[in-house]
XYZ file of C-alpha atoms in Angstrom:
84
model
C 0.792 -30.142 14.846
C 0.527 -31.843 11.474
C 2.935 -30.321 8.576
C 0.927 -29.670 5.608
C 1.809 -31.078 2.052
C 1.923 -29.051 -0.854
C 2.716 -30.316 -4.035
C 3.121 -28.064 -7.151
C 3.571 -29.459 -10.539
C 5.347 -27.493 -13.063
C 6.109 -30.096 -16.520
C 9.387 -27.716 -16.758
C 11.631 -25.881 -14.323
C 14.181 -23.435 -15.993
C 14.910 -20.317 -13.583
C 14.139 -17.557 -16.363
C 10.747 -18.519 -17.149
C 7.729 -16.319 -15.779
C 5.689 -19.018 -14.444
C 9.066 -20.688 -13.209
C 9.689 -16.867 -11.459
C 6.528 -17.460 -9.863
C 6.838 -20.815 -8.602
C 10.117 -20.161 -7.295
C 8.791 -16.723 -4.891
C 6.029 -18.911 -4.139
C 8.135 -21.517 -2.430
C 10.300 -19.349 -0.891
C 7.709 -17.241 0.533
C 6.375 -20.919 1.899
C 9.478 -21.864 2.965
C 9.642 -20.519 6.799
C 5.661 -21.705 7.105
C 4.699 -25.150 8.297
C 4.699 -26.670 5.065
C 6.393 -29.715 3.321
C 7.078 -28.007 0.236
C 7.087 -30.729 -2.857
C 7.895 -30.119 -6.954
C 6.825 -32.205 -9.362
C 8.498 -31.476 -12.740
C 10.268 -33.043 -15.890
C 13.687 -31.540 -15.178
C 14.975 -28.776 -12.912
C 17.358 -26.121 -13.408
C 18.568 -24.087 -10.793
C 19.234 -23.868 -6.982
C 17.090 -25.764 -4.742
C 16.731 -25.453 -1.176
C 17.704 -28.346 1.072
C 14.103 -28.352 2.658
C 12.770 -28.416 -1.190
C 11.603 -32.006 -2.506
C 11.854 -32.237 -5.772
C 10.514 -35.004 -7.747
C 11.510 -35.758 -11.278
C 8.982 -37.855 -13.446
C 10.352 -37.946 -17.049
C 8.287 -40.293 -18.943
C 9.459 -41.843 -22.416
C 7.769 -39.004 -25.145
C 7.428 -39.933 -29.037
C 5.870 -37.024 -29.817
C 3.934 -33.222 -28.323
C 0.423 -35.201 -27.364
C 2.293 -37.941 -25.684
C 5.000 -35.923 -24.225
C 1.723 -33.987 -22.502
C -0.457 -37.161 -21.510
C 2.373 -38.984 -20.261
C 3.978 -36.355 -17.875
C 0.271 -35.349 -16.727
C -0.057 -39.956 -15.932
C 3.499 -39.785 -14.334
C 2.408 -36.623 -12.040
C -0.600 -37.990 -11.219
C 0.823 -41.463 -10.140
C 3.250 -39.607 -8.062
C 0.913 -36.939 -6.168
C -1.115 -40.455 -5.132
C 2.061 -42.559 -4.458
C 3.453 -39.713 -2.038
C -0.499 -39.378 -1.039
C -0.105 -35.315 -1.616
């Protein structure tokens, strides 16, 4: 049986953020399927599971509109490069 992939991209992690909340219950409720669970994020704060990939993409930012478009271009290149 082939393990599915899922890959969810969050720009920020920090534990006492709603969203954050949410993607944290979400991959724990995952966690005991068969599935590869896979973050893509800026920075993460918090406990992580050992079966938990985490991948940081933390592009240079000069400004809000570049910090935005060049997280979204790192994310991107790293959903194909892992083929998610």
């Amino acid at each position: 049986m082939n393990t599915f992939r899922l890959a969810i991209v969050r720009q920020k992690y920090r534990p006492d953020g709603g969203a954050e909340r949410f993607v944290s219950r979400a991959l724990e409720a995952l966690d005991n399927q068969s599935v590869e669970l896979n973050v893509i994020t800026r920075s993460w704060i918090g406990a992580v599971q050992p079966q938990w990939h985490i991948h940081i993409v933390n592009p240079f930012k000069w400004g809000r509109i570049s910090r935005e478009k060049g997280f979204a271009q790192a994310a991107r290149h790293c959903w194909q490069q892992e083929k998610f």
